[in-house]
XYZ file of N, CA and C in Angstrom:
861
model
N 105.498 90.088 123.177
C 104.233 90.229 122.455
C 103.971 91.685 122.082
N 104.208 92.597 123.007
C 103.962 94.004 122.739
C 104.806 94.500 121.575
N 106.092 94.076 121.512
C 106.947 94.538 120.425
C 106.409 94.081 119.084
N 105.825 92.889 119.022
C 105.251 92.406 117.780
C 104.021 93.217 117.404
N 103.194 93.557 118.376
C 101.958 94.285 118.105
C 102.244 95.637 117.473
N 103.287 96.303 117.919
C 103.496 97.685 117.508
C 104.620 97.845 116.498
N 105.263 96.740 116.106
C 106.394 96.810 115.206
C 106.017 97.487 113.900
N 104.906 97.090 113.301
C 104.537 97.636 112.003
C 104.325 99.140 112.079
N 103.579 99.591 113.064
C 103.229 100.999 113.123
C 104.438 101.872 113.398
N 105.370 101.394 114.200
C 106.555 102.205 114.469
C 107.350 102.432 113.205
N 107.315 101.468 112.300
C 108.088 101.582 111.075
C 107.421 102.473 110.047
N 106.138 102.759 110.223
C 105.459 103.667 109.309
C 106.131 105.033 109.301
N 106.790 105.393 110.409
C 107.450 106.681 110.469
C 108.492 106.826 109.374
N 109.067 105.728 108.911
C 110.044 105.786 107.832
C 109.412 106.395 106.601
N 108.210 105.925 106.255
C 107.539 106.454 105.079
C 107.164 107.914 105.304
N 106.728 108.238 106.497
C 106.361 109.617 106.792
C 107.529 110.548 106.513
N 108.712 110.156 106.959
C 109.895 110.983 106.742
C 110.218 111.098 105.262
N 110.074 109.991 104.525
C 110.378 110.010 103.110
C 109.394 110.873 102.334
N 108.216 111.073 102.871
C 107.204 111.880 102.207
C 107.273 113.352 102.597
N 108.169 113.703 103.508
C 108.189 115.076 103.997
C 108.412 116.071 102.877
N 109.152 115.684 101.848
C 109.437 116.609 100.763
C 108.180 116.985 99.994
N 107.129 116.155 100.094
C 105.880 116.420 99.397
C 104.878 117.171 100.261
N 105.223 117.419 101.518
C 104.256 118.009 102.445
C 104.070 119.489 102.142
N 102.843 119.904 102.070
C 102.532 121.306 101.870
C 102.383 121.979 103.224
N 102.209 123.271 103.199
C 102.057 124.015 104.443
C 100.833 123.517 105.199
N 100.965 123.415 106.512
C 99.873 122.928 107.358
C 98.668 123.844 107.225
N 97.505 123.246 106.979
C 96.288 124.029 106.886
C 95.913 124.567 108.261
N 95.284 125.698 108.247
C 94.845 126.276 109.504
C 93.721 125.440 110.093
N 93.877 125.075 111.346
C 92.840 124.319 112.048
C 91.902 125.316 112.713
N 90.625 125.161 112.474
C 89.651 126.064 113.073
C 88.695 125.282 113.955
N 88.032 125.989 114.803
C 86.996 125.389 115.635
C 85.631 125.524 114.979
N 85.629 126.017 113.751
C 84.388 126.204 113.024
C 84.162 125.026 112.090
N 82.903 124.684 111.879
C 82.565 123.623 110.937
C 82.363 124.166 109.525
N 82.868 125.351 109.257
C 82.864 125.898 107.905
C 83.555 124.895 106.985
N 82.862 124.331 105.980
C 83.462 123.293 105.140
C 84.656 123.768 104.335
N 84.895 125.064 104.296
C 86.070 125.561 103.569
C 87.349 125.390 104.379
N 87.211 125.104 105.657
C 88.368 125.047 106.553
C 88.645 123.630 107.026
N 89.926 123.341 107.253
C 90.329 122.079 107.856
C 89.863 122.073 109.312
N 89.348 120.923 109.766
C 88.729 120.853 111.082
C 89.126 119.558 111.773
N 89.463 119.658 113.055
C 89.803 118.486 113.860
C 88.921 118.474 115.103
N 88.351 117.320 115.391
C 87.611 117.132 116.628
C 88.121 115.840 117.265
N 88.697 115.939 118.438
C 89.328 114.795 119.075
C 88.504 114.294 120.257
N 88.668 112.999 120.523
C 88.000 112.353 121.657
C 86.494 112.560 121.646
N 85.902 112.348 120.477
C 84.446 112.378 120.371
C 83.894 111.142 121.080
N 83.046 111.344 122.051
C 82.490 110.221 122.808
C 81.307 109.617 122.056
N 81.283 108.294 121.975
C 80.149 107.623 121.345
C 79.540 106.563 122.270
N 79.950 106.587 123.542
C 79.427 105.663 124.536
C 79.917 106.088 125.904
N 79.584 105.314 126.908
C 79.942 105.673 128.278
C 81.312 105.141 128.697
N 81.883 104.215 127.923
C 83.177 103.648 128.261
C 84.315 104.611 127.994
N 85.385 104.510 128.771
C 86.524 105.414 128.604
C 87.213 105.220 127.256
N 87.085 104.042 126.669
C 87.702 103.783 125.369
C 86.775 104.104 124.201
N 85.566 104.486 124.467
C 84.614 104.742 123.385
C 84.723 106.196 122.913
N 85.839 106.451 122.237
C 86.131 107.784 121.708
C 86.834 107.636 120.365
N 86.690 108.654 119.545
C 87.437 108.665 118.290
C 87.781 110.093 117.903
N 88.788 110.215 117.029
C 89.221 111.507 116.510
C 88.736 111.644 115.074
N 88.324 112.842 114.702
C 87.823 113.094 113.360
C 88.606 114.238 112.727
N 89.095 114.003 111.522
C 89.867 114.987 110.765
C 89.129 115.255 109.464
N 88.701 116.498 109.277
C 87.907 116.859 108.108
C 88.708 117.779 107.202
N 88.798 117.457 105.906
C 89.599 118.282 104.997
C 88.917 119.599 104.684
N 89.716 120.565 104.283
C 89.156 121.818 103.803
C 88.453 121.573 102.474
N 87.445 122.386 102.218
C 86.690 122.332 100.960
C 85.972 120.994 100.776
N 85.546 120.409 101.885
C 84.794 119.162 101.815
C 83.355 119.444 101.399
N 82.689 118.376 100.975
C 81.299 118.501 100.561
C 80.586 117.175 100.782
N 79.382 117.079 100.304
C 78.564 115.893 100.572
C 79.093 114.648 99.873
N 80.115 114.779 99.042
C 80.739 113.623 98.399
C 82.031 113.181 99.087
N 82.449 113.890 100.126
C 83.702 113.575 100.808
C 83.598 112.237 101.535
N 84.571 111.370 101.296
C 84.567 110.031 101.887
C 85.456 109.996 103.127
N 85.211 109.023 103.978
C 85.909 108.926 105.264
C 86.670 107.611 105.350
N 87.955 107.708 105.702
C 88.753 106.521 105.985
C 88.755 106.285 107.486
N 88.409 105.070 107.882
C 88.359 104.713 109.290
C 89.585 103.884 109.635
N 90.318 104.297 110.651
C 91.535 103.623 111.076
C 91.254 102.829 112.351
N 91.653 101.548 112.344
C 91.350 100.648 113.467
C 92.669 100.048 113.964
N 93.056 100.403 115.172
C 94.347 99.989 115.720
C 94.364 98.511 116.096
N 95.565 97.971 116.233
C 95.755 96.605 116.702
C 96.060 96.568 118.185
N 96.548 95.409 118.622
C 96.870 95.232 120.033
C 96.293 93.959 120.603
N 96.067 92.961 119.746
C 95.563 91.681 120.230
C 94.198 91.755 120.870
N 93.384 92.729 120.467
C 92.030 92.957 120.985
C 92.013 93.420 122.446
N 93.161 93.397 123.124
C 93.206 93.705 124.558
C 93.947 94.996 124.885
N 94.634 95.564 123.917
C 95.445 96.747 124.194
C 95.526 97.594 122.929
N 96.364 98.620 122.963
C 96.484 99.517 121.830
C 95.620 100.753 121.998
N 95.855 101.721 121.122
C 95.158 103.002 121.217
C 95.154 103.649 119.838
N 94.191 104.528 119.610
C 94.106 105.223 118.333
C 95.372 106.008 118.015
N 96.107 106.416 119.030
C 97.351 107.139 118.772
C 98.345 106.281 117.995
N 98.240 104.954 118.109
C 99.137 104.070 117.374
C 98.964 104.220 115.870
N 97.797 104.705 115.437
C 97.513 104.855 114.013
C 97.809 106.262 113.503
N 98.317 107.147 114.356
C 98.602 108.509 113.916
C 99.580 108.576 112.746
N 100.614 107.716 112.697
C 101.490 107.771 111.516
C 100.742 107.504 110.210
N 99.813 106.542 110.211
C 99.026 106.290 109.010
C 98.092 107.461 108.738
N 97.525 108.038 109.781
C 96.686 109.228 109.608
C 97.471 110.347 108.938
N 98.721 110.533 109.368
C 99.548 111.595 108.783
C 99.865 111.304 107.319
N 100.108 110.033 106.991
C 100.358 109.672 105.595
C 99.129 109.944 104.739
N 97.967 109.601 105.246
C 96.736 109.855 104.498
C 96.532 111.350 104.274
N 96.842 112.138 105.276
C 96.684 113.593 105.117
C 97.621 114.130 104.046
N 98.813 113.536 103.936
C 99.763 113.973 102.917
C 99.311 113.575 101.514
N 98.915 112.319 101.371
C 98.670 111.776 100.037
C 97.213 111.813 99.609
N 96.306 111.984 100.566
C 94.872 112.049 100.252
C 94.246 113.229 100.987
N 94.604 114.445 100.610
C 94.157 115.623 101.366
C 92.663 115.877 101.297
N 91.953 115.179 100.417
C 90.508 115.391 100.315
C 89.691 114.360 101.084
N 90.363 113.455 101.776
C 89.665 112.444 102.575
C 89.420 112.936 103.993
N 88.259 112.609 104.540
C 88.059 112.715 105.983
C 88.653 111.458 106.621
N 89.068 111.568 107.884
C 89.696 110.443 108.577
C 89.081 110.324 109.963
N 88.656 109.118 110.310
C 88.189 108.821 111.666
C 89.144 107.799 112.273
N 89.849 108.205 113.306
C 90.820 107.340 113.986
C 90.185 106.904 115.301
N 89.887 105.604 115.425
C 88.960 105.186 116.475
C 89.610 104.357 117.587
N 89.049 104.496 118.768
C 89.262 103.559 119.866
C 88.016 102.691 119.994
N 88.178 101.543 120.629
C 87.063 100.654 120.915
C 87.313 100.001 122.266
N 86.271 99.496 122.875
C 86.427 98.857 124.181
C 87.360 97.656 124.065
N 88.289 97.556 125.010
C 89.294 96.499 124.973
C 88.787 95.256 125.690
N 89.158 94.114 125.146
C 88.699 92.841 125.697
C 89.514 92.456 126.922
N 88.903 91.667 127.780
C 89.590 91.081 128.933
C 88.891 89.766 129.267
N 89.218 89.203 130.405
C 88.663 87.896 130.761
C 87.144 87.911 130.858
N 86.567 89.074 131.117
C 85.121 89.170 131.297
C 84.392 89.796 130.113
N 85.141 90.268 129.122
C 84.545 90.962 127.986
C 85.213 90.490 126.706
N 84.531 89.650 125.961
C 85.079 89.086 124.730
C 85.150 90.159 123.636
N 86.097 90.010 122.704
C 86.204 90.997 121.613
C 84.944 91.057 120.754
N 84.365 89.885 120.518
C 83.188 89.820 119.665
C 81.978 89.391 120.478
N 80.866 90.109 120.369
C 80.580 91.173 119.402
C 80.880 92.595 119.892
N 81.435 92.745 121.081
C 81.602 94.062 121.700
C 82.279 95.076 120.770
N 83.412 94.702 120.191
C 84.177 95.671 119.401
C 83.512 95.964 118.064
N 82.820 94.994 117.501
C 82.043 95.235 116.284
C 80.888 96.192 116.578
N 80.263 96.047 117.729
C 79.187 96.959 118.114
C 79.700 98.394 118.214
N 80.931 98.557 118.705
C 81.504 99.895 118.794
C 81.700 100.504 117.410
N 82.196 99.703 116.464
C 82.377 100.218 115.110
C 81.023 100.604 114.511
N 80.005 99.798 114.724
C 78.674 100.127 114.215
C 78.170 101.445 114.790
N 78.429 101.665 116.068
C 77.983 102.913 116.702
C 78.695 104.114 116.085
N 79.976 103.980 115.821
C 80.723 105.082 115.195
C 80.193 105.355 113.790
N 80.000 104.295 113.015
C 79.479 104.474 111.660
C 78.128 105.175 111.698
N 77.250 104.759 112.591
C 75.933 105.393 112.696
C 76.054 106.852 113.110
N 77.012 107.146 114.003
C 77.234 108.535 114.418
C 77.630 109.388 113.213
N 78.554 108.877 112.411
C 79.011 109.641 111.245
C 77.884 109.815 110.231
N 77.091 108.791 110.040
C 75.959 108.912 109.120
C 74.946 109.935 109.625
N 74.640 109.864 110.901
C 73.641 110.773 111.467
C 74.110 112.218 111.463
N 75.430 112.422 111.411
C 75.978 113.775 111.443
C 76.637 114.169 110.122
N 76.268 113.492 109.051
C 76.906 113.772 107.765
C 76.648 115.206 107.290
N 75.475 115.738 107.577
C 75.188 117.118 107.176
C 75.999 118.102 108.013
N 76.087 117.841 109.301
C 76.889 118.692 110.190
C 78.338 118.738 109.751
N 78.902 117.573 109.395
C 80.320 117.493 109.061
C 80.598 117.680 107.575
N 79.576 117.722 106.744
C 79.741 117.826 105.302
C 80.550 116.660 104.744
N 80.071 115.456 104.986
C 80.713 114.251 104.474
C 79.639 113.335 103.897
N 80.077 112.315 103.186
C 79.149 111.356 102.592
C 78.980 110.153 103.513
N 78.256 109.169 103.046
C 78.090 107.916 103.778
C 79.000 106.822 103.215
N 80.041 107.207 102.502
C 80.987 106.238 101.939
C 82.227 106.168 102.813
N 82.666 104.937 103.101
C 83.776 104.730 104.020
C 84.788 103.746 103.446
N 86.018 103.879 103.930
C 87.035 102.861 103.739
C 87.593 102.493 105.102
N 88.279 101.355 105.175
C 88.882 100.902 106.425
C 90.345 100.545 106.202
N 91.181 100.929 107.151
C 92.539 100.400 107.258
C 92.692 99.897 108.682
N 92.966 98.601 108.823
C 93.155 98.013 110.141
C 94.444 97.230 110.202
N 95.099 97.266 111.357
C 96.334 96.514 111.547
C 96.119 95.459 112.633
N 96.609 94.242 112.373
C 96.547 93.139 113.327
C 95.091 92.917 113.766
N 94.786 92.994 115.063
C 93.402 92.815 115.502
C 92.474 93.820 114.821
N 92.989 95.009 114.546
C 92.199 96.010 113.837
C 91.892 95.599 112.409
N 92.796 94.810 111.802
C 92.520 94.278 110.478
C 91.379 93.277 110.520
N 91.390 92.420 111.545
C 90.290 91.466 111.741
C 88.965 92.200 111.887
N 88.926 93.225 112.734
C 87.684 93.953 112.978
C 87.219 94.700 111.730
N 88.159 95.261 110.980
C 87.810 95.994 109.759
C 87.181 95.061 108.733
N 87.786 93.892 108.529
C 87.237 92.926 107.584
C 85.882 92.410 108.044
N 85.790 92.048 109.320
C 84.560 91.460 109.831
C 83.399 92.431 109.718
N 83.618 93.689 110.108
C 82.526 94.654 110.024
C 82.127 94.883 108.569
N 83.111 95.031 107.699
C 82.823 95.321 106.295
C 82.105 94.169 105.604
N 82.437 92.931 105.959
C 81.841 91.769 105.306
C 80.470 91.407 105.871
N 80.296 91.570 107.168
C 79.106 91.001 107.813
C 78.138 92.016 108.393
N 78.560 93.258 108.599
C 77.711 94.198 109.337
C 77.430 95.490 108.573
N 77.977 95.613 107.383
C 77.715 96.796 106.563
C 76.471 96.541 105.721
N 75.321 96.630 106.348
C 74.071 96.274 105.679
C 73.714 97.231 104.549
N 74.275 98.439 104.570
C 73.960 99.430 103.536
C 75.037 99.512 102.457
N 76.025 98.626 102.530
C 77.111 98.610 101.536
C 77.802 99.976 101.416
N 78.066 100.587 102.559
C 78.763 101.872 102.568
C 80.283 101.733 102.449
N 80.823 100.548 102.754
C 82.269 100.354 102.689
C 82.690 100.149 101.253
N 83.576 101.009 100.781
C 84.026 100.954 99.389
C 85.343 100.197 99.232
N 86.122 100.094 100.292
C 87.348 99.297 100.280
C 87.769 99.033 101.705
N 88.497 97.919 101.903
C 88.985 97.585 103.234
C 90.391 97.036 103.108
N 91.255 97.440 104.020
C 92.640 96.989 104.058
C 92.914 96.283 105.378
N 93.473 95.080 105.287
C 93.921 94.350 106.474
C 95.422 94.167 106.394
N 96.119 94.658 107.389
C 97.563 94.460 107.513
C 97.777 93.503 108.678
N 98.198 92.301 108.371
C 98.428 91.200 109.324
C 97.221 90.948 110.232
N 96.029 91.015 109.654
C 94.821 90.777 110.443
C 94.387 89.321 110.414
N 93.994 88.733 111.562
C 93.419 87.386 111.568
C 92.129 87.354 110.758
N 91.898 86.245 110.062
C 90.699 86.137 109.231
C 89.867 84.898 109.526
N 90.469 83.868 110.153
C 89.755 82.598 110.317
C 90.118 81.962 111.648
N 89.215 82.068 112.607
C 89.459 81.513 113.932
C 89.304 80.004 113.967
N 88.830 79.403 112.876
C 88.735 77.947 112.806
C 89.890 77.331 112.013
N 90.850 78.124 111.645
C 92.036 77.631 110.934
C 92.720 76.554 111.785
N 93.013 75.376 111.232
C 93.739 74.353 111.998
C 95.056 74.866 112.575
N 95.674 75.828 111.901
C 96.903 76.399 112.433
C 96.662 77.124 113.744
N 95.422 77.557 113.985
C 95.043 78.150 115.263
C 94.548 77.081 116.240
N 93.643 76.251 115.783
C 93.030 75.268 116.680
C 94.048 74.274 117.224
N 95.105 73.986 116.453
C 96.100 72.993 116.861
C 97.439 73.621 117.229
N 97.433 74.921 117.528
C 98.701 75.606 117.773
C 99.290 75.212 119.138
N 100.600 75.424 119.285
C 101.306 75.163 120.551
C 101.959 76.429 121.090
N 101.523 77.596 120.578
C 102.073 78.889 120.968
C 101.260 79.438 122.146
N 101.883 79.528 123.312
C 101.169 79.949 124.520
C 100.625 81.366 124.391
N 101.450 82.283 123.860
C 101.001 83.664 123.691
C 99.806 83.741 122.756
N 99.898 83.038 121.650
C 98.805 83.030 120.685
C 97.545 82.451 121.295
N 97.670 81.374 122.046
C 96.493 80.740 122.632
C 95.803 81.654 123.636
N 96.580 82.457 124.346
C 95.982 83.407 125.289
C 95.069 84.390 124.565
N 95.489 84.796 123.381
C 94.651 85.706 122.598
C 93.414 84.995 122.074
N 93.591 83.796 121.559
C 92.455 83.056 121.031
C 91.447 82.717 122.118
N 91.926 82.515 123.349
C 91.030 82.197 124.460
C 90.095 83.354 124.799
N 90.406 84.550 124.302
C 89.502 85.673 124.522
C 88.129 85.407 123.912
N 88.105 84.556 122.890
C 86.844 84.235 122.225
C 86.133 83.068 122.910
N 86.706 82.598 124.028
C 86.091 81.540 124.814
C 86.967 80.309 124.883
N 86.888 79.617 126.001
C 87.592 78.350 126.147
C 86.743 77.262 125.491
N 87.318 76.600 124.517
C 86.591 75.570 123.760
C 85.261 76.100 123.216
N 85.296 77.233 122.496
C 84.048 77.771 121.944
C 83.521 76.868 120.828
N 82.233 76.953 120.593
C 81.636 76.136 119.537
C 82.082 76.676 118.175
N 82.164 75.777 117.225
C 82.654 76.145 115.897
C 81.798 77.233 115.263
N 80.500 77.159 115.451
C 79.610 78.151 114.829
C 79.924 79.563 115.306
N 80.298 79.710 116.591
C 80.634 81.034 117.105
C 81.938 81.519 116.490
N 82.944 80.656 116.378
C 84.207 81.035 115.772
C 84.022 81.436 114.312
N 83.146 80.739 113.623
C 82.864 81.101 112.235
C 82.168 82.451 112.157
N 81.273 82.692 113.088
C 80.556 83.971 113.116
C 81.514 85.142 113.328
N 82.599 84.910 114.054
C 83.564 85.967 114.351
C 84.728 85.996 113.363
N 84.630 85.241 112.274
C 85.732 85.119 111.321
C 85.376 85.755 109.981
N 86.135 86.744 109.521
C 85.856 87.352 108.214
C 85.796 86.334 107.083
N 86.645 85.306 107.122
C 86.648 84.304 106.062
C 85.272 83.671 105.885
N 84.625 83.379 106.996
C 83.328 82.696 106.943
C 82.170 83.661 106.708
N 82.420 84.963 106.792
C 81.351 85.945 106.603
C 81.427 86.629 105.238
N 82.490 86.359 104.487
C 82.643 86.997 103.180
C 81.599 86.472 102.201
N 81.026 87.371 101.417
C 80.054 87.023 100.382
C 80.448 87.740 99.092
N 79.699 87.492 98.053
C 79.994 88.112 96.759
C 79.831 89.628 96.794
N 79.136 90.145 97.806
C 78.951 91.598 97.919
C 80.011 92.263 98.790
N 81.023 91.519 99.207
C 82.095 92.102 100.022
C 82.810 93.203 99.236
N 83.288 94.237 99.924
C 83.955 95.335 99.231
C 85.353 94.932 98.758
N 85.911 95.662 97.798
C 87.300 95.427 97.395
C 88.212 95.378 98.616
N 89.091 94.373 98.648
C 89.895 94.099 99.845
C 91.355 93.976 99.463
N 92.221 94.638 100.236
C 93.663 94.542 100.017
C 94.296 93.997 101.294
N 95.125 92.969 101.143
C 95.625 92.190 102.268
C 97.148 92.132 102.238
N 97.779 92.304 103.413
C 99.232 92.234 103.547
C 99.585 91.306 104.701
N 100.508 90.358 104.439
C 100.889 89.385 105.471
C 102.382 89.071 105.393
N 102.912 88.608 106.522
C 104.304 88.203 106.613
C 104.436 86.699 106.671
N 105.353 86.151 105.899
C 105.511 84.704 105.827
C 106.075 84.069 107.078
N 106.685 84.871 107.956
C 107.265 84.342 109.192
C 106.614 84.964 110.420
N 105.367 85.319 110.284
C 104.615 85.924 111.385
C 104.310 84.848 112.434
N 104.757 85.028 113.697
C 104.502 84.008 114.720
C 103.062 84.010 115.227
N 102.287 85.047 114.904
C 100.916 85.164 115.397
C 99.869 84.924 114.325
N 100.187 85.223 113.083
C 99.221 85.141 111.995
C 99.756 84.178 110.938
N 99.306 82.934 110.949
C 99.768 81.976 109.942
C 99.480 82.476 108.529
N 100.321 82.090 107.588
C 100.138 82.518 106.208
C 98.757 82.155 105.682
N 98.208 81.035 106.142
C 96.890 80.608 105.686
C 95.791 81.611 106.026
N 96.011 82.458 107.030
C 95.015 83.482 107.349
C 94.833 84.445 106.179
N 95.894 84.677 105.438
C 95.808 85.541 104.259
C 95.461 84.785 102.996
N 96.135 83.661 102.758
C 95.925 82.951 101.494
C 94.527 82.361 101.396
N 93.987 81.862 102.505
C 92.639 81.288 102.451
C 91.586 82.353 102.152
N 91.747 83.540 102.743
C 90.801 84.612 102.444
C 90.963 85.058 101.002
N 92.199 85.194 100.556
C 92.425 85.548 99.145
C 91.696 84.578 98.221
N 91.852 83.282 98.479
C 91.240 82.280 97.615
C 89.721 82.349 97.654
N 89.156 82.595 98.838
C 87.700 82.682 98.920
C 87.194 83.907 98.168
N 87.878 85.041 98.320
C 87.466 86.244 97.600
C 87.553 86.034 96.094
N 88.584 85.343 95.662
C 88.703 85.022 94.235
C 87.513 84.188 93.777
N 87.161 83.168 94.543
C 86.044 82.294 94.171
C 84.715 83.044 94.152
N 84.590 84.047 95.029
C 83.366 84.836 95.090
C 83.317 85.930 94.027
N 84.430 86.170 93.366
C 84.492 87.239 92.380
C 84.655 88.616 92.982
N 85.174 88.684 94.203
C 85.383 89.967 94.889
C 86.746 90.524 94.504
N 86.793 91.786 94.163
C 88.055 92.437 93.853
C 88.966 92.346 95.071
N 90.179 91.871 94.854
C 91.109 91.782 95.974
C 92.540 91.844 95.488
N 93.415 92.213 96.400
C 94.853 92.228 96.138
C 95.558 91.665 97.362
N 96.444 90.711 97.145
C 97.112 90.023 98.240
C 98.620 90.137 98.070
N 99.299 90.508 99.168
C 100.754 90.563 99.164
C 101.286 89.791 100.354
N 102.194 88.874 100.084
C 102.893 88.142 101.130
C 104.367 88.482 101.043
N 104.922 88.946 102.163
C 106.359 89.182 102.256
C 106.963 87.951 102.932
N 107.610 87.062 102.166
C 107.987 85.738 102.680
C 108.867 85.756 103.923
N 109.738 86.735 104.055
C 110.674 86.750 105.174
C 110.258 87.691 106.292
N 109.062 88.272 106.190
C 108.605 89.248 107.187
C 107.832 88.559 108.301
N 107.819 89.186 109.471
C 107.047 88.696 110.598
C 105.766 89.482 110.764
N 105.502 89.913 111.997
C 104.295 90.690 112.294
C 104.577 92.174 112.072
N 105.189 92.472 110.925
C 105.603 93.816 110.574
C 106.843 93.754 109.715
N 107.171 94.840 109.053
C 108.313 94.850 108.143
C 108.789 96.279 107.947
N 109.956 96.406 107.284
C 110.516 97.734 107.078
C 111.156 97.803 105.699
N 111.880 98.917 105.438
C 112.630 99.075 104.206
C 111.768 99.027 102.959
N 112.261 98.344 101.939
C 111.592 98.285 100.644
C 110.207 97.661 100.776
N 110.070 96.674 101.645
C 108.764 96.033 101.810
C 107.735 97.014 102.353
N 108.152 97.859 103.284
C 107.228 98.839 103.851
C 106.826 99.870 102.803
N 107.794 100.308 102.007
C 107.474 101.231 100.928
C 106.529 100.581 99.920
N 106.743 99.304 99.657
C 105.865 98.570 98.744
C 104.437 98.539 99.274
N 104.282 98.340 100.579
C 102.948 98.319 101.185
C 102.219 99.628 100.945
N 102.874 100.721 101.259
C 102.193 102.015 101.123
C 101.930 102.350 99.662
N 102.864 102.002 98.772
C 102.664 102.260 97.347
C 101.444 101.518 96.830
N 101.317 100.234 97.170
C 100.166 99.453 96.719
C 98.873 99.941 97.358
N 98.947 100.304 98.629
C 97.741 100.764 99.319
C 97.254 102.090 98.737
N 98.177 102.980 98.397
C 97.786 104.258 97.792
C 97.034 104.040 96.482
N 97.543 103.153 95.654
C 96.883 102.879 94.374
C 95.487 102.299 94.614
N 95.386 101.387 95.569
C 94.108 100.744 95.871
C 93.096 101.765 96.363
N 93.521 102.656 97.242
C 92.618 103.711 97.735
C 92.153 104.592 96.583
N 93.089 104.977 95.721
C 92.738 105.810 94.578
C 91.717 105.128 93.672
N 91.838 103.829 93.526
C 90.969 103.097 92.609
C 89.582 102.816 93.165
N 89.470 102.657 94.481
C 88.207 102.139 95.016
C 87.526 103.023 96.045
N 88.200 103.996 96.615
C 87.540 104.858 97.601
C 87.267 106.225 96.998
């Protein structure tokens, strides 16, 4: 299970290496919040839990129009760390040097702490922190999301159902679950998968599963969404992507869907390059 969770992110390093020829000299990191300088603040606490921390990367020459990309790691809601998203953070710094980046941790689920609403509450707290400190950091209230696996689920769910101010300008889900009421989930025979689904409760009521599902929370005001899925993913049935794509189409929401038919819970080579190429264009167009 662990190898599946982290397969995608480990392969991001391939793109990082291929982009090295485009990398400019590293900007000087300062401890000053002078907006002319590149600034990093790590392990910013936003709660009392050990996992309630995030890293913030602020570009040089930022201003009140600077937008922030929020990175949400995967790990089946029970594991993972913001460090897993560092390769994507590095790619964003290379290709989008004017973006601020928030790479976040959230409280991990266990038998006594369900993922929802706990992890959504953590994202809300981070968003409120960034809004309340926008003048201090010289950033705007506009955000984008990139989430992988469980992080894709959380990114979609927060953007569709909890962004009351419509601050999210785009959201990306890479192999993220979208519908906990999917028959492919409810009738599955995969022991590993069922252990993850049981985090949301043993025999939970349908209304609760719908409440925790991006598919059921999407409305016509949902932000532009870009989705990537593998046709042979043992954890995320293809219907998790295609059903959301179809609903977004019916709602008139801008969306882009890519299915790699022979890929699992991650991919490499040309498919991985295709993912980053499409995601870069989407970010340029909507964030």
